[in-house]
XYZ file of C-alpha atoms in Angstrom:
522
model
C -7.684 -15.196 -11.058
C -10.409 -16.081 -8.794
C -9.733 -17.211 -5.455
C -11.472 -21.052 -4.944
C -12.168 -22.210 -1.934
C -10.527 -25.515 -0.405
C -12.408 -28.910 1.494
C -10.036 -28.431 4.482
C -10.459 -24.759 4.920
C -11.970 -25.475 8.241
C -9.085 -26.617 9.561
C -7.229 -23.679 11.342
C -3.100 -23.637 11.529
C -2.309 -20.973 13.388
C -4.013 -19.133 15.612
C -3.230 -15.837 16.799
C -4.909 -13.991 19.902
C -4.490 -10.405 21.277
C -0.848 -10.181 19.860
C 0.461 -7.145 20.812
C 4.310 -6.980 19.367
C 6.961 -4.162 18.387
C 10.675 -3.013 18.207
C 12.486 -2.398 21.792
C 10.353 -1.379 23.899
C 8.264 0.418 20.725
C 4.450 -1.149 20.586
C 4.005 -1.207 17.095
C 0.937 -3.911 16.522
C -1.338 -3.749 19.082
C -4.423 -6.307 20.183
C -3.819 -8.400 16.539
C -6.585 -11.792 16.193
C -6.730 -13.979 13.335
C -6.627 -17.374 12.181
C -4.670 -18.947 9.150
C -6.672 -22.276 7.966
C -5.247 -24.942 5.838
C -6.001 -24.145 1.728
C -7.028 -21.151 2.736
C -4.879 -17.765 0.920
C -5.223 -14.736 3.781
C -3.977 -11.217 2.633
C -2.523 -8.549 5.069
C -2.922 -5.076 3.894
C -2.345 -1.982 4.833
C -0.662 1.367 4.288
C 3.043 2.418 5.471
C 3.842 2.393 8.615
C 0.432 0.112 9.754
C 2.377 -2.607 11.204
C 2.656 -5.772 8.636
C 6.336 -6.831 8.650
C 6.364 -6.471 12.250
C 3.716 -8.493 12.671
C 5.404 -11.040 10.529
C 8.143 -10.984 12.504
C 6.334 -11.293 15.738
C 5.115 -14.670 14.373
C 8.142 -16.019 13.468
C 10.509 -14.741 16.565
C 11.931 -11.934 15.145
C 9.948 -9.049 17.217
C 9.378 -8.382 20.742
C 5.742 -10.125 22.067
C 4.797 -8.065 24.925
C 1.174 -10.062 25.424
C -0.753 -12.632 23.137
C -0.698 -15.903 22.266
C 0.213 -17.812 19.048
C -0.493 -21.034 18.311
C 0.603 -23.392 15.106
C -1.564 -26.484 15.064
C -2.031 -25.997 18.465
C 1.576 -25.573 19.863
C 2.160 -22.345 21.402
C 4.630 -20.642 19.879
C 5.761 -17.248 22.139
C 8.999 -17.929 23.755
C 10.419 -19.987 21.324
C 13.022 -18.765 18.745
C 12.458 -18.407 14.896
C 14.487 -22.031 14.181
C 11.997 -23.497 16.885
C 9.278 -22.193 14.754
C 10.211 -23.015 11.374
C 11.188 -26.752 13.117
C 7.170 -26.464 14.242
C 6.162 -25.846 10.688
C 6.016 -21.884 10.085
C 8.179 -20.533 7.337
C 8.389 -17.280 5.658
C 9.636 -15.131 2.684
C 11.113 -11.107 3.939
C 11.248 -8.223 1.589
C 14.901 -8.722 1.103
C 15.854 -11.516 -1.002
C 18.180 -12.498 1.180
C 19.561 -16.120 -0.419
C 22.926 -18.106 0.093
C 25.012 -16.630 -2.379
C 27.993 -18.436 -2.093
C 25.221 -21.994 -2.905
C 23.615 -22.767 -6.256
C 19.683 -22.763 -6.326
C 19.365 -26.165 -5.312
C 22.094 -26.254 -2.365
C 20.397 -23.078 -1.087
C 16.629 -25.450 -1.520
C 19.177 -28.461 0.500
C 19.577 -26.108 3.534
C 16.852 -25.508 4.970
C 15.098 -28.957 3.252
C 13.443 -31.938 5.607
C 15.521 -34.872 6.413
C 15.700 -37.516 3.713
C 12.984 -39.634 3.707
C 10.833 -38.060 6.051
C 7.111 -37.757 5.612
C 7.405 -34.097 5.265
C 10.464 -33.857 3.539
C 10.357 -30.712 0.892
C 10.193 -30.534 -2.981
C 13.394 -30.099 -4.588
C 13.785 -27.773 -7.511
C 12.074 -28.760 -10.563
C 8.875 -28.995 -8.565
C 8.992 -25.005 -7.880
C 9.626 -24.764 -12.033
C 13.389 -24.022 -11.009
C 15.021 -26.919 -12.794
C 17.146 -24.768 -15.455
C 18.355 -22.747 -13.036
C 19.030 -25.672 -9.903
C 23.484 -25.205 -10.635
C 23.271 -21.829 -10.841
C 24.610 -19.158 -8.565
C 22.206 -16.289 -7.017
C 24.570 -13.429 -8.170
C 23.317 -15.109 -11.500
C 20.195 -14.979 -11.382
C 17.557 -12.090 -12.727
C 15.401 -10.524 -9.758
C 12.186 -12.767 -11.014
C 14.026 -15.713 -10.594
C 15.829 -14.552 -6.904
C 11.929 -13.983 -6.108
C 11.091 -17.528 -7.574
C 14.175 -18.996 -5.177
C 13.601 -17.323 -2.356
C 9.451 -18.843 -2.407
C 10.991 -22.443 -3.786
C 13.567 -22.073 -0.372
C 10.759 -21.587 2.375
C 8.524 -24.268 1.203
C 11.718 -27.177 1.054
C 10.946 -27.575 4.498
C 7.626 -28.780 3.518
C 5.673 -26.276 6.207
C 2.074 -25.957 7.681
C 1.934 -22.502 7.304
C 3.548 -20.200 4.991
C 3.977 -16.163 5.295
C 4.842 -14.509 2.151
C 6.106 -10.551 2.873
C 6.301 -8.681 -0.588
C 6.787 -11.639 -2.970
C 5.312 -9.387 -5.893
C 7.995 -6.728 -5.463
C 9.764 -5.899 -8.374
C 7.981 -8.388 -10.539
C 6.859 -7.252 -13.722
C 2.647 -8.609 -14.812
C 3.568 -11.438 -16.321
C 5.814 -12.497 -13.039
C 3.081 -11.349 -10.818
C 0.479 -13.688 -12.719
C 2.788 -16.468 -12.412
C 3.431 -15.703 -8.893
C -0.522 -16.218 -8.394
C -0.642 -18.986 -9.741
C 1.867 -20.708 -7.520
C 0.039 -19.442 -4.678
C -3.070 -21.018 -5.240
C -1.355 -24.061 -5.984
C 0.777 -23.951 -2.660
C -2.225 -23.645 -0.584
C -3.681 -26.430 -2.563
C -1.116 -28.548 -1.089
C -3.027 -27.761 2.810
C -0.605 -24.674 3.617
C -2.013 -21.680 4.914
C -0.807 -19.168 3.562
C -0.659 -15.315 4.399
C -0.057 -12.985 1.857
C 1.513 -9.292 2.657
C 2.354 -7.324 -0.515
C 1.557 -3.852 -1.992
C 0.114 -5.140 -4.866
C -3.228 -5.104 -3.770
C -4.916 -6.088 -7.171
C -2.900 -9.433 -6.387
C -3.989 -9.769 -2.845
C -7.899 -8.938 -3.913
C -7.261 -11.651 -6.684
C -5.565 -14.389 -4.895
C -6.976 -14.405 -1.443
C -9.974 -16.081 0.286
C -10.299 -13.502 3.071
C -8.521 -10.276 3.821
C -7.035 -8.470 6.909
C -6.627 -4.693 7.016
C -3.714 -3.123 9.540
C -3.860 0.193 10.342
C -2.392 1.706 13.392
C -1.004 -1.247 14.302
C -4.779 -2.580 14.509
C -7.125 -4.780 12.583
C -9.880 -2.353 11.035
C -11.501 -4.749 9.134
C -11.555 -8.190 7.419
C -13.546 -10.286 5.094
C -13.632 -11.489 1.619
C -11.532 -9.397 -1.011
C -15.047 -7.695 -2.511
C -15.836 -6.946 0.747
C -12.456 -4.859 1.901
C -12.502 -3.342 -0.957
C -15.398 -1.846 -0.670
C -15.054 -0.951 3.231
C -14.455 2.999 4.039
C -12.307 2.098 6.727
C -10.207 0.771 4.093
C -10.209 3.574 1.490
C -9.500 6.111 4.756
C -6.175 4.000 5.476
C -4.996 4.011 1.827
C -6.653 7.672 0.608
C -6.552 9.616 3.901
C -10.017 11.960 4.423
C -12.800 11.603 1.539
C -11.491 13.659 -0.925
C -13.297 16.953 -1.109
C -12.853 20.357 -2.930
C -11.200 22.945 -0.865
C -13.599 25.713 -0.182
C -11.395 28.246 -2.378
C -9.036 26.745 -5.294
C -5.682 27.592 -4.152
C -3.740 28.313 -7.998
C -0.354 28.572 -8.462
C 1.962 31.788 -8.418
C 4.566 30.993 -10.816
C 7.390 33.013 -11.949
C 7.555 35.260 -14.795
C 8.940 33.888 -18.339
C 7.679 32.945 -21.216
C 5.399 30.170 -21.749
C 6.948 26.832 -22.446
C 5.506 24.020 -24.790
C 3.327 21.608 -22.962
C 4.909 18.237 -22.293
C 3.028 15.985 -23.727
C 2.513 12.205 -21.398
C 4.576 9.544 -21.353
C 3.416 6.933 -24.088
C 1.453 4.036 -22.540
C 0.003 6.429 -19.985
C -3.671 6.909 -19.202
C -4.794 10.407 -18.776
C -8.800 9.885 -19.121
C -9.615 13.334 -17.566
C -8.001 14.833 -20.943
C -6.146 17.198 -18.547
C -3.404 19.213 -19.844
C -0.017 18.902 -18.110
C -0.319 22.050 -15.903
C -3.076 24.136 -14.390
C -2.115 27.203 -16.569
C 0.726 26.357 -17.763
C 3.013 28.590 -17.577
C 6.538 28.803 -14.773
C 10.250 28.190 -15.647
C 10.095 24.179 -15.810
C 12.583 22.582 -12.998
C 12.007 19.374 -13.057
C 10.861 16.893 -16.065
C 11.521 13.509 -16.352
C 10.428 11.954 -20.263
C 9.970 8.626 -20.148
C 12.560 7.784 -17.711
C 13.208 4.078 -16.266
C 15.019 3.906 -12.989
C 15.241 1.686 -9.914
C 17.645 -0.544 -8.155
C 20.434 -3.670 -8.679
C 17.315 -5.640 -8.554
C 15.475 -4.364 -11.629
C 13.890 -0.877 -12.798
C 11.250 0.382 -10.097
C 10.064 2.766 -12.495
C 9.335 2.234 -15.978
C 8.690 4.866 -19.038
C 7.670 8.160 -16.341
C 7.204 11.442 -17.725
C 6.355 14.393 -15.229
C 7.045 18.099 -15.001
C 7.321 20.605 -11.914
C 7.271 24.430 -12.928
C 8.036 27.612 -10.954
C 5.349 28.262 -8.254
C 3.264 25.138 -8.398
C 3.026 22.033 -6.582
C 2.676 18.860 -8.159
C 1.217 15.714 -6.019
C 2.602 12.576 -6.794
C 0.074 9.648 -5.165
C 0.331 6.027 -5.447
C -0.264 2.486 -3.292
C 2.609 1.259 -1.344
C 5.286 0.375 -4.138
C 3.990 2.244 -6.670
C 7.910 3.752 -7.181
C 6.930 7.334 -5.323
C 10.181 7.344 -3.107
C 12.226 5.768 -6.237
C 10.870 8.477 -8.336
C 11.769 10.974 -5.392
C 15.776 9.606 -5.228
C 15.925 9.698 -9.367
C 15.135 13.077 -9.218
C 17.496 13.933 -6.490
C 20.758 12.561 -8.091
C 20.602 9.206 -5.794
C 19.229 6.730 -8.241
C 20.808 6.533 -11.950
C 18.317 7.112 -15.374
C 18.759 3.973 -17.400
C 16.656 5.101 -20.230
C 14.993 8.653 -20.675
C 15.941 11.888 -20.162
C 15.843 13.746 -16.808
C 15.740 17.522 -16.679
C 16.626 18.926 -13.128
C 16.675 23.122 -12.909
C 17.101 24.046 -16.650
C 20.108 21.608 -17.313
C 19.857 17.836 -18.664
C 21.897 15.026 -16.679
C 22.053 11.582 -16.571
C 23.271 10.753 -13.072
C 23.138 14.034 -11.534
C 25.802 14.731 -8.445
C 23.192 15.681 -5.397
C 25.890 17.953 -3.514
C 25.959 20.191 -7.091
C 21.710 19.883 -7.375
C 21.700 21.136 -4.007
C 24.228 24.109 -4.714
C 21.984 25.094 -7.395
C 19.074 24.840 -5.649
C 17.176 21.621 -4.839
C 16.388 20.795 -1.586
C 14.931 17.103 -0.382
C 12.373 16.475 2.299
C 13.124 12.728 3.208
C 10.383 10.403 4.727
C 11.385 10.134 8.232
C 12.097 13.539 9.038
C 15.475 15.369 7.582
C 17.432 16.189 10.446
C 19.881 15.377 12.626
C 18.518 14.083 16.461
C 21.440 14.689 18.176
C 22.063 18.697 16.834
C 19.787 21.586 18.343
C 17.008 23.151 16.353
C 19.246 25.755 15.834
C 22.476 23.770 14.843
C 20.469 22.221 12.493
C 19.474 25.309 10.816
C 22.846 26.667 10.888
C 24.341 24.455 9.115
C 21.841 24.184 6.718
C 21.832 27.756 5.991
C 25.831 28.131 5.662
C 27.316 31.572 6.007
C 23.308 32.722 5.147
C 23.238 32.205 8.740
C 20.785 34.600 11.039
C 18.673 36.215 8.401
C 17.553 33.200 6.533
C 17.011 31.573 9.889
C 14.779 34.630 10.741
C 12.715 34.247 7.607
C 12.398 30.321 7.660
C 11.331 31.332 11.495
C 8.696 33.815 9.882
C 6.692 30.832 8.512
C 7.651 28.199 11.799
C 7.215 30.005 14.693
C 6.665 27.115 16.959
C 10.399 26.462 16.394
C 11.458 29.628 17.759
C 10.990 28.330 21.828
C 12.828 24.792 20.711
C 15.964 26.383 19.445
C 18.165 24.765 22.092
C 16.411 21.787 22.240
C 17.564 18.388 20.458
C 15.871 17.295 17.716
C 15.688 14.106 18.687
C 13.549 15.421 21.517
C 10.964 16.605 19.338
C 7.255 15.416 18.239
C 6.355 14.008 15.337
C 5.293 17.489 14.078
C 7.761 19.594 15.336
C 10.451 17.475 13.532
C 8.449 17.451 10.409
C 8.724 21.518 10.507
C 12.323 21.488 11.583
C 12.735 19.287 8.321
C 10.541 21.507 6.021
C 12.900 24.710 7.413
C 16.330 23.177 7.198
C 15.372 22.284 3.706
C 13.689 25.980 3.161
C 16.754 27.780 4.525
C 18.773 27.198 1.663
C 16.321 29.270 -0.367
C 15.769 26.311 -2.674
C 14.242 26.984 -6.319
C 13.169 23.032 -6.293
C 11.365 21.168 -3.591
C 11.041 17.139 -3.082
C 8.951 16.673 -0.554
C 8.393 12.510 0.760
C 5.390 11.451 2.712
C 4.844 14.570 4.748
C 2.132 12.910 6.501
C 4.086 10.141 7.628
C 3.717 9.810 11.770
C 2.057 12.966 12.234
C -0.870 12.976 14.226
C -4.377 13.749 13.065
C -4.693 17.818 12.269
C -1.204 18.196 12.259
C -0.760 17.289 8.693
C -3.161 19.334 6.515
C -1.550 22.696 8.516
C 2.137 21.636 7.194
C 0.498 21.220 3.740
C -1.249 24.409 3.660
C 1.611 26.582 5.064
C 3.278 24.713 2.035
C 0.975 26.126 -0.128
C 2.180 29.268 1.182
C 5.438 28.946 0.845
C 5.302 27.976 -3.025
C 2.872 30.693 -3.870
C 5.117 33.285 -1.962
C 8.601 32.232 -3.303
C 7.855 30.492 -6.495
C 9.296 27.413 -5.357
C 8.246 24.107 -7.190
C 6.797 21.507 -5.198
C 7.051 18.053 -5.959
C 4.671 16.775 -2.964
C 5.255 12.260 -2.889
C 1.853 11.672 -0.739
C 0.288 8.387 -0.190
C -3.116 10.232 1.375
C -4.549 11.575 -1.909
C -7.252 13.423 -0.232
C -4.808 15.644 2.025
C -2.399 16.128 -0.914
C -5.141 17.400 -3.585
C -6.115 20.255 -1.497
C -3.237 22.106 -1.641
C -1.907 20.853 -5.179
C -2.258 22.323 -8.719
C -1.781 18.937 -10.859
C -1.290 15.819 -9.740
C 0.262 12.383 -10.895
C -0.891 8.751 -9.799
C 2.183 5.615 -9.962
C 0.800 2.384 -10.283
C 3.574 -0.041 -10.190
C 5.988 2.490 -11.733
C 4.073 3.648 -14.669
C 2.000 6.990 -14.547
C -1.576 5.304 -14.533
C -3.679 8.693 -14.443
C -2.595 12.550 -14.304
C -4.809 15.605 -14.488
C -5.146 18.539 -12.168
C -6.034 18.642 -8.972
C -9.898 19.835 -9.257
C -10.180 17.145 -11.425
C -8.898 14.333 -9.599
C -10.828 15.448 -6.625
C -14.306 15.206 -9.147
C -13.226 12.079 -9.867
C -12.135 9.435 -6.707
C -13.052 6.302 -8.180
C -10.395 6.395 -10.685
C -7.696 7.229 -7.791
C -9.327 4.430 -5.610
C -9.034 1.582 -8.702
C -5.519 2.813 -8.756
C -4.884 2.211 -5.342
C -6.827 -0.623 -4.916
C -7.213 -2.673 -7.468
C -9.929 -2.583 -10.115
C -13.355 -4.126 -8.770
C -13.635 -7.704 -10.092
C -16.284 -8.481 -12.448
C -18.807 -10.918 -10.965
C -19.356 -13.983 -11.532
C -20.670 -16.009 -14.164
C -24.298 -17.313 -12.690
């Protein structure tokens, strides 16, 4: 739907001025300015790690402020705690749908509702469309309608300004529209509203104006056609423009016999006409066919079919939420199939037991960095290795010898990118045949992480290890990748090999971020 804009929009709600805000003593947002105006939608974006739930919480007293002022309808707001605030007229959603449970839907709309009979007082359910559900119990209720509650709950307080952090997650398109919808009409009402979710299709939809986070900092803002099209914004969500390597790095698989292609999942959209590998050929490892997986709250990923073989590596790229991590912990026994079939290292499971995959020969690169702080390098790598002990830890070494000097240091001690080798090794010692790798980028500083992809080139080609490589920079992943696989809110939305993707970035950036609205109607 098309964002309309309001009478009132000139009137600004909140204020915020050179926020700078973070965890501890951790500066995570850094020199944030922006206004929220009544009837006005505003959408935060940005990739992982940029910043937006801690800015969120900054607002409403849940962060640390170190400088900057914020100001709702002109009273400041630093110093005072989050019941202050929501008292003042802020009120937000979080990513967890954290309701009473021991209250039915309209008790938990009673708590935090205005006094009876006051000016403001808040809507009660059946003005939120949760009527048929007001007696019932949140243990009850389907995710969609937890979502629908957990809105309904932070605007019974009938507040100025309303910040929304992930409503769309989990919601399936006809949920999301519906969620739009509401949103427009909220901010009809005279609430500002700010909008954080990955969904960015929603955000470009719904919103008047846009904010982009990156760093921790603003990069740009404007209208939703606008963003879109701004590089600054495409380098956040794609990494580097996307570029050919100067010499095609192919696979080295091992030797066997060819296996029948796979063919894609039904529903999926593979307009290059690529075939599922680059030559196919390899022992197959991993292959999920049409699998559906995700959490208590509802399936994450819906209908996937993907294949790793012998030798190759295989980038999986999405938005924020596309289900890359979900896809990552299906695969690696920590997330139950629910319909499908998954395929891990020649044998067919359902809920595979991770200690066994591991035994036989999967190893998992976490986001984060997959080791333990308080160990040495070296303890770490023994006890990865078992009785392999000193000569795996010698070859591992072979390929990481910046880790040789930091033996006897803790890894908690370490950089970004000396961590992010310790975990590639400890998961390399164990000589696996399968490798998950999650958002090797993550944290690392400029340089660092095209280096750890291209020695993982090396590594696959060398030991015929599969690589499935979870990357949300699609520009750094496609360099050293064979084939490659693009989520959009847990469906495969495009696959094809790597070369091809790279020829083609405007199908990987309407993945990302949305496809470009048609215009208007003179």
């Amino acid at each position: 739907m098309t964002a309309q804009p309001y009478a009132d929009l000139s009137m600004t709600r909140l204020a915020v001025a050179a926020l700078s805000a973070g965890q501890g003593r951790a500066r995570i947002v850094e020199d944030v300015s922006f206004t929220l105006t009544a009837g006005g939608v505003t959408g935060l974006i940005g990739p992982n790690g940029a910043g937006k739930t801690t800015l969120i919480d900054a607002l409403t007293g849940f962060a640390a402020i170190f400088s900057g002022e914020i100001t709702l309808d002109g009273v400041p707001l630093v110093g005072l705690p989050p019941h202050a605030r929501a008292r003042h007229g802020l009120a937000r959603t979080f990513q967890a749908l954290e309701l009473f449970d021991s209250l039915d839907v309209e008790e938990n709309l009673a708590v935090v509702a205005a006094p009876s009979g006051s000016p403001s007082a808040g809507p009660r359910a059946g003005e939120f469309g949760l009527a048929p559900i007001a007696g019932l119990l949140p243990a009850t209720l389907t995710h969609d309608e937890r979502a629908a509650v957990a809105v309904g709950r932070a605007l019974a307080g009938g507040p100025g300004v309303l910040l929304l952090d992930e409503p769309a997650a989990g919601l399936d398109p006809a949920d999301r529209a519906d969620l739009a919808v509401r949103i427009r009409q909220i901010a009809g009402r005279g609430v500002a509203v700010l909008l954080v979710d990955h969904d960015l299709q929603l955000v470009f939809d719904v919103c008047d104006h846009v904010l982009v986070l990156d760093g921790g900092r603003i990069v740009t803002s404007g209208r939703p056609d606008v963003v879109r099209a701004d590089p600054a914004v495409r380098a956040a969500y794609l990494g580097e423009t996307t570029e050919a390597p100067a010499t095609p790095a192919p696979a080295t698989p091992a030797s066997g016999p060819r296996p029948a292609d796979v063919p894609p999942a039904p529903g999926t959209s593979t307009p290059l006409g690529a075939s599922t590998s680059a030559d196919g050929t390899g022992e197959e490892l991993l292959t999920l066919a049409a699998v559906t997986s995700g959490y208590h709250e509802g399936p994450v990923l819906r209908d996937v079919s993907l294949t790793v073989r012998a030798g190759e590596i295989v980038a999986l790229l999405g938005a924020n939420g596309a289900g890359k991590t979900t896809l990552i912990r299906t695969a690696a026994g920590q997330l139950p199939v629910s319909a499908g079939q998954l395929t891990l290292l020649g044998e067919r499971v359902r809920r595979p037991v991770p200690s066994a995959l591991a035994r036989r020969g999967l190893a998992v690169v976490p986001q984060g960095r997959g080791a333990l702080g308080r160990l040495t390098v070296r303890e770490n790598l023994r006890m990865a290795a078992g009785r392999s002990h000193r000569g795996e830890i010698d070859r591992v070494l072979g390929w990481f010898p910046p880790l040789t000097g930091l033996l006897d240091r803790p890894a908690g001690e370490l950089s970004g990118g000396e961590r992010q080798r310790l975990a590639l090794a400890v998961a390399l010692v164990r000589r696996p045949r399968l490798l998950l790798v999650d958002e090797l980028s993550f944290g690392l500083a400029p340089g660092v992480a095209p280096r750890l992809l291209e020695l993982l080139r090396t590594i696959a080609a060398e030991t015929s290890t599969g690589v499935l490589l979870v990357e949300q920079f699609a520009a750094l992943a496609l360099r050293v990748a064979d084939r490659g696989y693009v989520l959009d809110r847990g469906r495969v939305a495009l696959t094809a090999s790597a070369a091809e993707l790279i020829a083609r970035p405007d199908l990987i950036e309407a993945s990302y971020l949305g496809q470009v609205a048609p215009p208007a109607a003179d």
